[in-house]
Amino acid sequence: MFKAIYQCDDCKGRLFDLLLENGEIEIKCGKCKKLVKIEVDELAHLIEDYRKNQTHTLK
């Protein structure tokens, strides 16, 4: 499995890992330290749906 690790530009702390073979983002919970995996495709669909259904208007 190939992991791409994303770090903070300032402190170099680990932000999250991108698991390329699985198409997942792996994030460690700041509170309980559990590793949580989020599917990139699912996240992309949620963002796309949000953009399509946006009801915000500029004033």
XYZ file of C-alpha atoms in Angstrom:
59
model
C 0.000 0.000 0.000
C 1.279 3.492 -0.850
C 0.713 6.312 1.652
C 1.157 9.995 0.973
C 1.588 11.859 4.270
C 0.401 15.467 4.426
C 2.085 17.732 6.979
C 1.546 21.251 8.304
C 3.753 23.772 6.487
C 4.621 25.535 9.750
C 5.147 22.863 12.412
C 5.511 19.784 10.146
C 2.864 17.985 12.237
C 1.059 15.143 10.458
C -2.346 16.265 9.197
C -3.542 13.110 7.435
C -2.456 10.226 5.213
C -3.779 9.558 1.733
C -4.004 5.808 1.083
C -3.697 5.742 -2.678
C -4.423 2.069 -3.376
C -7.594 2.144 -1.275
C -8.678 5.645 -2.308
C -9.073 6.668 1.333
C -7.962 9.472 3.620
C -6.798 8.298 7.050
C -7.213 10.843 9.849
C -6.400 10.427 13.543
C -9.051 11.779 15.914
C -7.573 14.571 18.035
C -9.645 13.505 21.032
C -9.546 9.684 21.226
C -6.609 9.061 18.802
C -8.612 6.486 16.808
C -7.721 6.236 13.104
C -10.727 7.050 10.919
C -10.805 6.263 7.194
C -12.847 8.339 4.744
C -13.374 7.198 1.170
C -12.211 9.871 -1.279
C -14.984 9.051 -3.789
C -17.662 9.429 -1.110
C -16.177 12.752 -0.003
C -16.045 13.994 -3.622
C -19.733 13.087 -4.118
C -20.716 14.934 -0.937
C -18.859 18.059 -2.101
C -20.413 17.836 -5.566
C -23.925 17.449 -4.110
C -23.339 20.399 -1.773
C -22.240 22.616 -4.653
C -25.244 21.618 -6.777
C -27.719 22.215 -3.949
C -26.226 25.419 -2.613
C -28.924 27.957 -1.811
C -26.594 30.729 -0.684
C -26.804 34.005 -2.530
C -24.465 36.956 -2.467
C -25.880 40.263 -1.261
